Amino acid sequence: MVIQKRLDYGYNGFQVPTIPKASRSARRKRSYKKKVEDNSMCAFELLATVAGNLLQERESTPISSNVSPEKLLQERESTPASSNVSSGRVQPTIVKDTIKKELLDEEKPLKLEPCDQGSSDESVFASEFGLQGSNKDRVPDNGICFEDSVFVKSRKETGKVTSKTKRCSAGCAESYKREVGAEAQKIGTLPNGNVPDTCSSEYPMDLDTKPPALVSSDSSVKVPLCTDPILHGPFPRYHDDVKLVSKDDDENSSGCTQPSTVTLKTFRAPPRIGDRRIRKLLASRYWKVAPKLKDGDLFNSDGDMKPVFRRRKTCYTRQRSQRSYPFKKRRLYEQSSVSTSYRGISSEGNSSSFKKVKDNELYFGGTANGASGASCSVAAQDSSSQSKDSHVKLSIKSFKIPELFIEIPESATVGSLKRTVMEAVTALLGGGLCVDVLLQGKKIRDNNKTLLQTGISHSNKLDGLGFSLEPNVVNSPPPLCPQDPPFLLHCEAQPLTRYPITPTSGISDASLTLNPAMNNFSNCVDSDHDSVPTPTDMSIDKVTLDSRALVAVPAMSVEALAAVPLNRKSRRSELAQRRIRRPFSVSEVEALVQAVEKLGTGRWRDVKLRAFDNAKHRTYVDLKDKWKTLVHTARISPQQRRGEPVPQELLDRVLAAHAYWSQQQAKQQVKPQTETCLLV
DNA sequence: TTTAGGG
DNA sequence: CCCTAAA
């Protein structure tokens, strides 16, 4: 009987999902847990926040010039309170007192190491991570598109899928197809009355033999013209194997990038863990090490890592506003305009006009010379007051973004370039970095030492004091990356004058090095690198921007810095963080629609495997939700729709597919009974 | 783990 | 997106 059912209702050889219970028990009224907002902010978080705000300001001026009014509007809307919040948070006067009090009360020195979570935790995370990395085949944390990773993963998946979904032998495929096709015809509700997809055996084959998906600038979906309808599903507009390889996600693929690819990816130093579970476990960011990462395979970290900042209203707001441009895989405003070019992109013609995109079209530092670190002008000043309560005053005058390499088509607009850079910078700041303190070139490992003990005191010259921002590498001792070469970029010392906090007795310069993972980059891979949704075109020219051009000059006050070490518990409570919102791009929607047309609703896992296998951040639940919203969107008037407009054509397909599959489900509900009766 | 739905 | 009952 089981088989019968399958034959009767299964399309494509997949088992048709059981009919959902019509009566869903009443939804529990769950009250959202109140998320404890922590006031404490680690130093870098705060710095980043401030810097971010500054960047945002910049963004709103020049960069936005090329942005459409609509976009601006959206951005505005999404960041209404950011300035207020941030300003409030960094309010000098308030902070000052608070800090002082904090220090006195807790007798704790300034905590400059955001990642100072204690080694125990780190190790836990590390092990957790390792576990994930090895067992999570569903959501591979390592660079999915690495050849190695991909294949390993594919195998796993294949095996899994095969064993789980092998409901139709290759042999029956043909007859099955015909059978189903006939039914489809009878049903007649299919837009084109085509025969549904074939059998599930496609999976293994797809996974194992399919060449790396093509990645195109705007849509990464391979969209071959439809061929024989009989070979496709009920909505056979595209090839079966169309798989979404959104730059967004597929950015994961260095391996997926083919010569003809015109994807522009960005890789940012701070990697992040893609797995949500992990995220929940971790309060802090950490790096994931990709075992087989090859040199040069830099990955962009995923926005999911941003959580640390996300929590903060300030940051969150900011994020949202920037999400539109995600260095990370966000692509709210992904240039849909570019879509026109994706088809045109071919390996033939322009290949010569653009260089093959490197694994990382855009990445921070970590270049061969490895010399580009983000650096910033820091001035440290020690207070003249002499006592145990003395405070070390530090002021970071500005951040210098590390060397930034960007590859972008010559045809790209200046606006896109700006956005790309913006994203890169944003990603850098928002990534999982931890601050390390260096004194005289030596990293101070003992987080429990007081500044005084360490030699950082108000009475000493802080010439040798430096900070470095590094990825939170899990596999390495908390604050440091062992293998990290003492990489420190000293910035020109600049007299600290703007924000003298207290009667400054002496001013020393400290250098702060933003060292976003460049050091052992080859080992630090983000499971979720994102590519930059930058409009791409036929030719790509390498544009290397002088990092200086990106210098954000947030003259930060000491207070701001000091404001950091307030609460301890903070990050702990940040466990369950909301994932960053990542609007579906048109190409993603297309992939989704296509997959659903073929597989039907109710088989989100398959949809996920089929079309979003590479999009680690898209879970089947996400896809299901998206479908839900798509259906809704399709039903409302265009005026009521928001966000990146989805082509009407797609929406029509959504409705058609939805109608079709709904009908199928309805039928299934009836048939089983009939069959049962017959059998009895 | 997935699905399905409400929030 | 989140959360979770159900399967």
XYZ file of C-alpha atoms (C1' of nucleotides) in Angstrom:
694
model
C 0.000 0.000 0.000
C 2.747 2.230 0.733
C 4.065 1.696 -2.661
C 0.778 2.287 -4.147
C 0.488 5.551 -2.534
C 3.762 6.514 -3.768
C 2.968 5.649 -7.264
C -0.246 7.387 -7.119
C 0.857 10.556 -5.660
C 4.505 10.698 -5.838
C 5.804 12.943 -8.398
C 9.275 12.521 -9.514
C 9.587 9.364 -7.661
C 9.598 11.072 -4.402
C 7.345 10.078 -1.764
C 4.598 12.441 -1.435
C 4.432 13.838 1.969
C 1.749 12.622 4.152
C -1.205 14.743 4.231
C -0.974 17.277 6.876
C -3.405 17.108 9.603
C -6.061 19.543 8.903
C -6.444 20.283 12.497
C -3.310 21.674 13.837
C -3.576 21.919 17.488
C -3.993 25.395 18.577
C -0.780 27.201 18.461
C 0.645 27.666 21.769
C 0.750 31.208 22.664
C 4.271 31.432 23.335
C 5.504 34.507 24.785
C 8.688 35.542 23.337
C 11.345 35.318 25.756
C 12.536 38.569 26.718
C 15.965 38.847 25.550
C 18.204 40.329 27.999
C 19.796 43.270 26.595
C 23.199 43.592 27.819
C 24.740 46.817 28.413
C 28.140 45.590 28.339
C 29.970 45.727 25.189
C 33.293 44.445 24.500
C 35.793 46.914 23.406
C 35.825 45.953 19.883
C 32.180 45.711 19.654
C 31.952 49.175 20.733
C 34.663 50.306 18.507
C 33.132 48.579 15.673
C 29.854 50.049 16.469
C 31.138 53.487 16.531
C 33.169 52.928 13.502
C 30.190 51.430 11.897
C 28.152 54.433 12.582
C 30.740 56.560 11.113
C 30.898 54.405 8.136
C 27.265 54.574 7.854
C 27.414 58.250 7.790
C 29.839 58.105 5.043
C 27.743 55.675 3.314
C 24.818 57.895 3.349
C 26.628 60.614 1.645
C 28.745 59.687 -1.221
C 27.784 56.157 -1.646
C 24.190 56.701 -1.638
C 24.467 59.140 -4.388
C 24.154 56.384 -6.813
C 21.561 54.584 -4.968
C 18.031 54.742 -5.925
C 15.737 56.812 -3.845
C 13.875 53.768 -2.938
C 16.864 52.156 -1.545
C 17.723 55.151 0.391
C 14.354 55.274 1.773
C 14.545 51.747 2.880
C 17.811 52.245 4.450
C 16.579 55.210 6.224
C 13.625 53.413 7.487
C 15.677 50.689 8.780
C 17.956 52.882 10.687
C 15.921 55.424 12.309
C 17.106 55.065 15.777
C 20.580 53.938 15.279
C 22.110 57.238 15.740
C 20.184 57.913 18.815
C 20.948 54.672 20.314
C 24.531 54.738 19.582
C 24.989 58.196 20.713
C 23.278 57.381 23.865
C 25.395 54.445 24.421
C 28.558 56.217 23.914
C 27.559 59.204 25.729
C 30.756 60.388 27.177
C 29.513 61.793 30.341
C 27.472 58.857 31.201
C 30.029 56.438 30.234
C 32.712 58.046 32.114
C 31.050 57.767 35.377
C 29.774 54.419 34.692
C 33.085 53.130 33.829
C 34.739 54.467 36.757
C 32.193 53.025 38.968
C 32.393 49.791 37.217
C 36.020 49.565 37.701
C 35.835 50.399 41.263
C 33.082 48.037 41.985
C 34.439 45.158 40.203
C 38.000 45.977 40.561
C 38.394 45.017 37.079
C 40.702 46.592 34.697
C 39.613 47.652 31.360
C 38.728 44.706 29.394
C 39.963 45.130 26.031
C 39.524 41.664 24.871
C 36.110 41.045 23.673
C 36.790 37.457 23.213
C 38.034 36.945 26.602
C 35.539 34.423 27.480
C 37.685 32.146 29.338
C 39.543 29.292 27.945
C 37.126 26.733 29.083
C 34.474 28.114 26.946
C 36.680 28.426 24.070
C 37.684 24.895 24.234
C 34.155 23.868 24.493
C 33.338 25.833 21.503
C 36.202 24.400 19.742
C 35.205 20.905 20.405
C 31.709 21.711 19.584
C 32.853 23.117 16.468
C 34.929 20.246 15.553
C 32.020 18.069 16.122
C 29.894 20.075 13.908
C 32.401 20.193 11.275
C 32.736 16.512 11.096
C 29.236 15.437 11.533
C 27.138 18.025 10.066
C 26.681 17.008 6.617
C 23.574 18.914 6.170
C 25.054 22.121 6.912
C 28.647 21.851 6.191
C 30.399 24.494 7.984
C 33.343 24.614 5.931
C 33.562 26.193 2.655
C 31.061 24.322 0.764
C 32.362 25.116 -2.498
C 35.778 23.970 -1.958
C 36.302 21.135 -4.114
C 37.180 18.978 -1.293
C 34.445 20.059 0.856
C 32.010 19.887 -1.857
C 32.764 16.443 -2.728
C 32.963 15.155 0.667
C 29.735 16.693 1.355
C 28.201 15.576 -1.804
C 29.082 12.079 -1.070
C 27.541 12.230 2.236
C 24.508 13.832 0.965
C 24.310 11.497 -1.831
C 24.517 8.542 0.310
C 22.003 9.935 2.577
C 19.653 10.981 -0.030
C 20.009 7.895 -1.959
C 19.251 5.691 0.882
C 16.481 7.806 2.114
C 14.795 8.745 -1.009
C 15.471 5.981 -3.292
C 11.943 5.251 -3.947
C 12.214 4.793 -7.550
C 14.739 2.827 -9.350
C 16.342 4.153 -12.396
C 14.609 1.528 -14.301
C 11.213 2.698 -13.437
C 12.055 6.211 -14.195
C 10.818 6.219 -17.675
C 7.619 4.458 -17.148
C 7.110 6.423 -14.106
C 7.603 9.592 -15.882
C 5.089 8.649 -18.411
C 2.701 7.598 -15.818
C 2.948 10.708 -13.894
C 2.957 12.728 -16.966
C -0.271 11.248 -17.975
C -1.729 12.131 -14.723
C -0.457 15.565 -14.965
C -2.109 15.941 -18.236
C -5.326 14.748 -16.861
C -5.170 17.117 -14.077
C -4.753 19.829 -16.488
C -3.937 22.430 -14.022
C -0.389 22.658 -14.928
C 0.429 25.754 -16.726
C 1.926 23.797 -19.443
C 0.679 20.398 -18.737
C 4.061 18.999 -18.691
C 5.213 15.908 -17.170
C 6.564 16.137 -13.737
C 10.005 15.537 -12.740
C 11.507 12.200 -13.043
C 12.869 10.312 -10.271
C 14.835 10.991 -7.271
C 17.779 9.216 -8.608
C 18.682 12.548 -9.956
C 20.089 13.476 -6.702
C 23.009 11.282 -6.562
C 23.828 12.075 -10.035
C 23.405 15.685 -9.639
C 25.528 15.803 -6.699
C 28.237 13.687 -7.915
C 28.537 14.502 -11.465
C 27.200 17.869 -11.847
C 29.887 20.281 -12.615
C 30.235 23.201 -10.391
C 27.316 25.359 -10.717
C 27.676 28.403 -12.668
C 27.661 31.522 -10.855
C 26.526 34.521 -12.544
C 26.576 37.966 -11.400
C 23.050 38.433 -10.668
C 21.507 35.167 -10.765
C 23.447 32.207 -10.091
C 20.877 30.016 -11.383
C 21.666 28.090 -14.361
C 18.875 28.761 -16.625
C 19.166 26.808 -19.695
C 16.352 27.063 -22.021
C 13.875 24.452 -21.530
C 14.236 21.492 -23.666
C 12.089 18.530 -23.842
C 9.155 19.080 -21.626
C 8.860 15.475 -20.883
C 12.051 15.540 -19.080
C 10.927 18.151 -16.737
C 8.465 18.590 -14.084
C 5.089 20.047 -14.218
C 6.678 23.381 -14.513
C 9.446 22.534 -16.834
C 10.874 25.783 -17.647
C 14.267 25.016 -16.586
C 16.586 22.253 -16.334
C 16.251 19.841 -13.622
C 19.537 20.409 -12.233
C 19.175 23.991 -11.825
C 20.647 24.685 -8.596
C 20.872 27.898 -7.010
C 24.321 28.936 -6.494
C 23.716 32.293 -5.341
C 26.769 34.258 -5.100
C 25.348 34.843 -1.901
C 25.764 31.456 -0.761
C 27.565 29.765 -3.340
C 30.082 32.197 -2.724
C 31.131 29.289 -0.911
C 32.495 28.043 -3.937
C 35.777 28.659 -5.150
C 35.326 25.424 -6.725
C 32.083 26.334 -8.168
C 33.416 29.227 -9.925
C 34.159 28.502 -13.408
C 36.180 30.394 -15.821
C 33.198 31.917 -17.311
C 31.931 32.908 -14.030
C 31.577 36.489 -13.474
C 30.708 36.382 -9.940
C 32.105 38.903 -7.765
C 32.733 37.661 -4.408
C 33.926 39.272 -1.394
C 35.719 37.616 1.275
C 36.062 39.147 4.466
C 38.375 38.249 7.074
C 36.110 37.507 9.921
C 34.591 34.222 9.300
C 31.695 32.947 11.106
C 30.095 29.797 11.874
C 27.259 29.089 9.729
C 25.509 26.618 11.763
C 22.855 28.049 13.775
C 23.215 25.554 16.456
C 26.708 26.528 16.874
C 25.811 30.081 16.944
C 23.528 29.436 19.726
C 26.192 27.777 21.639
C 28.597 30.442 21.107
C 28.396 33.705 22.655
C 31.388 34.892 20.905
C 32.568 34.685 17.453
C 35.100 32.288 16.443
C 36.774 31.109 13.413
C 36.373 27.985 11.776
C 39.259 26.326 10.303
C 38.864 24.729 7.045
C 40.924 21.681 6.933
C 41.576 21.598 3.315
C 41.591 25.137 2.561
C 44.067 26.086 0.062
C 46.014 29.169 0.088
C 44.201 31.897 -1.449
C 40.929 30.400 -0.676
C 39.642 33.091 1.375
C 36.176 33.064 2.375
C 33.899 35.588 3.368
C 32.315 35.034 6.570
C 28.732 34.872 6.991
C 26.586 37.482 8.343
C 25.402 35.154 10.898
C 28.446 35.848 12.745
C 27.407 39.279 13.300
C 25.264 38.416 16.139
C 27.559 39.906 18.544
C 26.668 43.200 17.260
C 23.283 42.389 16.295
C 22.182 42.330 19.768
C 22.761 45.877 20.207
C 20.146 48.018 18.927
C 22.720 50.198 17.577
C 24.415 47.536 15.787
C 21.391 45.744 14.755
C 19.903 48.732 13.312
C 22.962 49.420 11.511
C 23.108 45.998 10.240
C 19.742 46.149 8.897
C 20.464 49.228 7.065
C 23.498 47.769 5.632
C 22.126 44.499 5.024
C 21.122 45.830 1.849
C 24.565 45.488 1.121
C 26.044 42.867 2.634
C 29.318 42.157 2.264
C 27.960 39.173 3.529
C 25.523 37.523 1.586
C 22.992 40.042 1.873
C 21.788 41.409 -1.279
C 18.684 43.208 -0.601
C 19.190 45.386 -3.475
C 20.974 42.999 -5.475
C 21.131 44.577 -8.733
C 18.346 42.973 -10.442
C 19.336 45.036 -13.311
C 22.279 42.890 -13.716
C 20.128 39.993 -14.336
C 20.052 40.917 -17.884
C 23.617 40.122 -18.105
C 23.658 36.798 -16.606
C 22.530 35.075 -19.626
C 24.944 36.895 -21.656
C 27.778 35.764 -19.614
C 29.423 33.038 -21.340
C 32.708 31.468 -21.212
C 33.326 32.274 -24.779
C 33.345 35.843 -25.627
C 34.461 37.858 -22.792
C 36.605 35.409 -21.136
C 39.469 37.407 -22.255
C 38.027 40.599 -21.138
C 37.939 39.589 -17.608
C 40.255 37.711 -15.543
C 39.089 34.663 -14.017
C 37.713 35.548 -10.760
C 39.943 34.464 -8.103
C 38.629 32.454 -5.373
C 38.151 35.599 -3.672
C 37.399 38.530 -5.636
C 37.314 40.694 -2.765
C 39.071 40.042 0.320
C 40.793 41.677 3.061
C 44.361 41.500 3.677
C 45.642 38.096 3.688
C 47.328 38.708 0.477
C 50.458 37.067 -0.410
C 52.434 39.573 1.369
C 49.998 39.264 4.115
C 50.805 42.661 5.027
C 47.661 44.353 5.083
C 46.081 44.712 8.298
C 43.575 47.071 9.328
C 45.247 49.517 11.400
C 44.215 52.511 13.113
C 45.596 55.443 14.708
C 45.523 55.042 18.322
C 46.579 57.278 20.927
C 46.928 56.226 24.386
C 47.172 58.547 27.172
C 47.746 57.804 30.664
C 46.254 59.813 33.251
C 48.456 61.659 35.516
C 46.721 60.645 38.582
C 48.684 58.126 40.447
C 46.941 55.432 42.258
C 45.630 51.977 41.988
C 42.554 53.425 40.587
C 44.403 55.052 37.876
C 42.897 54.600 34.560
C 44.675 54.070 31.393
C 43.283 56.267 28.804
C 43.206 55.097 25.326
C 41.887 56.713 22.339
C 41.618 55.215 19.011
C 41.584 57.965 16.582
C 40.867 56.085 13.524
C 40.803 52.778 11.941
C 42.527 51.996 8.862
C 40.937 49.315 6.936
C 43.290 46.629 5.923
C 44.327 46.133 2.440
C 41.322 45.572 0.421
C 41.226 43.943 -2.902
C 38.297 44.248 -5.061
C 37.580 42.897 -8.398
C 34.776 44.420 -10.158
C 33.785 44.660 -13.731
C 34.737 47.734 -15.560
C 31.185 48.072 -16.485
C 30.070 48.134 -12.942
C 28.868 51.411 -11.737
C 30.683 53.563 -9.370
C 27.810 53.118 -7.077
C 28.251 49.426 -7.040
C 31.888 49.866 -6.387
C 31.123 52.017 -3.466
C 28.680 49.567 -2.171
C 31.073 46.790 -2.576
C 33.690 48.577 -0.668
C 31.196 49.527 1.887
C 30.181 45.999 2.316
C 33.680 44.900 2.635
C 34.368 47.402 5.271
C 31.212 46.658 7.039
C 31.854 43.028 6.984
C 35.236 43.569 8.323
C 34.005 45.510 11.207
C 31.098 43.334 11.829
C 32.897 40.101 11.664
C 33.984 37.902 14.367
C 37.030 39.561 15.538
C 38.623 39.592 18.805
C 40.969 42.067 20.158
C 44.312 41.140 21.318
C 46.581 43.355 23.217
C 50.151 43.646 22.344
C 52.776 45.268 24.339
C 56.150 45.781 22.884
C 55.170 43.469 20.189
C 54.222 40.700 22.509
C 50.789 39.474 22.919
C 49.483 39.516 26.337
C 47.928 36.223 26.878
C 46.980 36.368 30.427
C 43.652 37.962 30.479
C 43.570 38.052 34.167
C 46.493 40.234 34.636
C 45.775 43.727 35.419
C 46.930 46.390 33.179
C 49.254 47.509 35.798
C 50.783 44.124 36.162
C 51.150 43.876 32.506
C 52.834 47.124 32.274
C 50.064 49.112 30.900
C 49.694 51.809 33.348
C 48.976 55.375 33.275
C 52.450 56.104 34.327
C 54.072 54.252 31.558
C 54.517 55.222 28.093
C 52.246 53.226 26.005
C 54.313 53.388 22.958
C 54.478 49.727 22.709
C 50.883 49.192 23.315
C 48.969 47.895 20.464
C 45.849 46.107 19.698
C 45.218 43.686 17.063
C 41.998 42.492 15.778
C 41.994 38.934 14.957
C 39.548 36.369 14.035
C 38.197 34.391 16.812
C 39.822 31.218 15.966
C 38.346 28.397 17.773
C 41.182 26.108 17.557
C 43.570 28.436 19.044
C 43.982 29.744 22.483
C 41.314 32.213 23.152
C 42.855 35.457 22.590
C 45.442 34.615 20.140
C 46.158 32.846 17.048
C 49.294 31.007 17.804
C 50.467 30.772 14.328
C 49.879 34.337 13.794
C 52.976 35.978 12.834
C 53.468 38.969 14.917
C 51.739 41.062 12.513
C 51.310 44.518 13.570
C 50.857 47.538 11.600
C 51.799 50.565 13.392
C 50.060 53.543 12.334
C 51.503 56.831 12.355
C 51.273 57.988 15.807
C 49.105 60.914 16.026
C 48.850 63.144 18.895
C 45.757 62.645 20.746
C 44.143 65.885 21.102
C 40.649 65.717 20.056
C 39.203 63.983 22.907
C 41.269 64.479 25.898
C 39.378 62.878 28.577
C 41.115 63.741 31.668
C 43.922 65.893 32.582
C 46.249 64.240 30.281
C 49.637 63.935 31.614
C 51.163 62.115 28.858
C 50.127 60.964 25.556
C 51.546 57.999 23.991
C 50.740 56.405 20.838
C 49.502 53.013 20.562
C 48.993 51.279 17.421
C 46.058 49.250 16.791
C 46.176 46.721 14.187
C 43.142 45.430 12.651
C 44.250 42.105 11.731
C 41.234 40.499 10.404
C 42.381 37.074 9.945
C 44.839 37.785 7.430
C 47.453 36.063 9.272
C 46.534 32.537 9.121
C 43.896 33.105 6.729
C 44.536 30.018 4.912
C 43.492 28.180 7.936
C 40.655 30.229 8.981
C 37.776 29.608 6.836
C 34.417 30.638 7.302
C 31.870 28.106 6.763
C 29.754 30.619 5.218
C 31.656 32.817 3.073
C 29.620 35.072 1.117
C 30.248 36.543 -2.077
C 29.495 40.010 -2.803
C 26.364 40.655 -4.574
C 27.975 43.126 -6.687
C 26.783 43.733 -10.083
C 28.991 41.925 -12.298
C 29.528 42.072 -15.862
C 31.498 40.726 -18.613
C 34.793 42.025 -17.797
C 36.402 42.283 -14.544
C 39.100 44.528 -13.737
C 40.940 44.414 -10.661
C 40.620 47.447 -8.696
C 42.791 47.674 -5.822
C 41.828 50.295 -3.504
C 44.186 51.874 -1.279
C 43.112 50.987 2.111
C 43.600 54.474 3.087
C 40.767 55.445 0.971
C 38.625 53.500 3.246
C 39.812 54.882 6.417
C 37.064 55.619 8.684
C 38.115 58.277 10.961
C 36.054 57.852 13.944
C 37.734 59.872 16.500
C 36.798 57.841 19.408
C 36.893 59.080 22.788
C 38.380 57.312 25.642
C 35.049 57.098 27.156
C 33.824 55.142 24.324
C 36.524 52.667 24.816
C 36.119 52.529 28.466
C 32.487 52.018 28.136
C 33.149 48.604 27.002
C 33.829 46.551 30.002
C 30.638 46.941 31.783
C 28.884 43.756 32.208
C 30.323 40.414 32.305
C 27.405 38.258 31.754
C 26.619 40.047 28.604
C 27.723 37.851 25.871
C 26.565 34.868 27.666
C 23.084 35.934 27.288
C 23.498 36.525 23.667
C 23.278 32.945 22.888
C 20.158 32.630 20.951
C 20.547 35.337 18.502
C 18.275 36.088 15.781
C 19.745 35.386 12.467
C 20.319 38.270 10.282
C 17.683 38.858 7.796
C 18.638 37.948 4.350
C 16.087 38.747 1.826
C 15.798 36.322 -0.972
C 17.183 37.554 -4.153
C 15.321 37.166 -7.336
C 17.612 34.437 -8.389
C 16.985 32.618 -5.195
C 13.306 33.010 -5.630
C 13.615 31.671 -9.057
C 15.495 28.681 -7.873
C 12.949 28.121 -5.204
C 10.067 28.399 -7.554
C 11.637 26.060 -9.930
C 12.351 23.526 -7.285
C 8.877 23.700 -5.912
C 7.384 23.398 -9.303
C 9.212 20.229 -9.651
C 9.034 18.832 -6.200
C 5.943 20.336 -4.888
C 5.286 21.917 -1.597
C 5.799 19.909 1.445
C 9.130 18.582 0.559
C 11.252 21.386 1.681
C 14.140 19.300 2.527
C 14.330 18.103 -0.996
C 13.875 21.570 -2.261
C 16.684 22.631 -0.124
C 18.930 19.906 -1.358
C 18.009 20.481 -4.851
C 18.186 24.165 -5.185
C 19.844 25.485 -2.135
C 22.277 22.900 -1.285
C 24.972 25.426 -1.329
C 23.141 28.038 0.510
C 23.983 27.127 3.979
C 22.022 29.915 5.410
C 18.831 28.817 3.804
C 17.244 26.073 5.719
C 14.322 24.138 4.532
C 12.298 26.029 6.993
C 13.453 29.216 5.422
C 12.461 27.953 2.054
C 9.128 26.931 3.304
C 8.642 30.300 4.842
C 9.735 32.003 1.735
C 7.314 30.047 -0.283
C 4.640 31.031 2.081
C 5.466 34.644 1.670
C 5.791 34.281 -2.026
C 2.350 32.918 -2.285
C 1.132 35.730 -0.222
C 3.052 38.221 -2.233
C 1.665 36.862 -5.404
C -1.790 37.399 -4.153
C -1.503 40.922 -3.101
C -1.334 43.848 -5.341
C 2.015 44.952 -6.565
C 1.617 48.147 -4.665
C 1.482 46.318 -1.457
C 4.606 44.411 -2.050
C 7.756 45.424 -0.456
C 11.350 44.735 -0.816
C 13.079 43.732 -3.887
C 10.396 43.282 -6.442
C 9.885 39.817 -7.663
C 9.168 39.509 -11.321
C 5.547 38.991 -11.952
C 6.407 36.066 -14.025
C 7.825 34.341 -11.029
C 4.876 35.181 -8.934
C 2.620 33.752 -11.518
C 4.561 30.598 -11.430
C 4.298 30.604 -7.711
C 0.589 30.745 -7.852
C 0.407 28.144 -10.501
C 2.657 25.799 -8.672
C 0.943 26.447 -5.439
C -2.417 25.749 -6.958
C -1.196 22.675 -8.618
C 0.412 21.178 -5.625
C -2.413 22.094 -3.391
C -4.619 20.164 -5.639
C -2.291 17.280 -5.524
C -2.387 17.278 -1.832
C -6.096 17.408 -1.841
C -6.223 14.453 -4.095
C -3.953 12.536 -1.932
C -6.155 13.076 0.958
C -8.910 11.380 -0.804
C -7.177 8.604 -2.542
C -5.724 6.834 0.386
C -9.118 6.295 1.764
C -10.385 4.991 -1.445
C -7.541 2.645 -1.723
C -7.980 1.486 1.727
C -11.535 0.691 1.051
C -10.625 -1.136 -2.048
C -8.044 -3.148 -0.327
C -10.383 -4.035 2.400
C 14.907 15.558 11.632
C 11.145 17.339 8.873
C 6.874 19.315 8.151
C 3.469 22.588 8.883
C 1.766 26.636 10.793
C 1.127 30.348 13.818
C 3.664 34.316 15.654
C 12.728 34.778 10.922
C 11.353 32.426 15.144
C 9.267 28.747 17.708
C 7.423 24.316 18.154
C 3.860 20.701 18.001
C 3.687 16.589 15.411
C 4.968 13.208 12.808
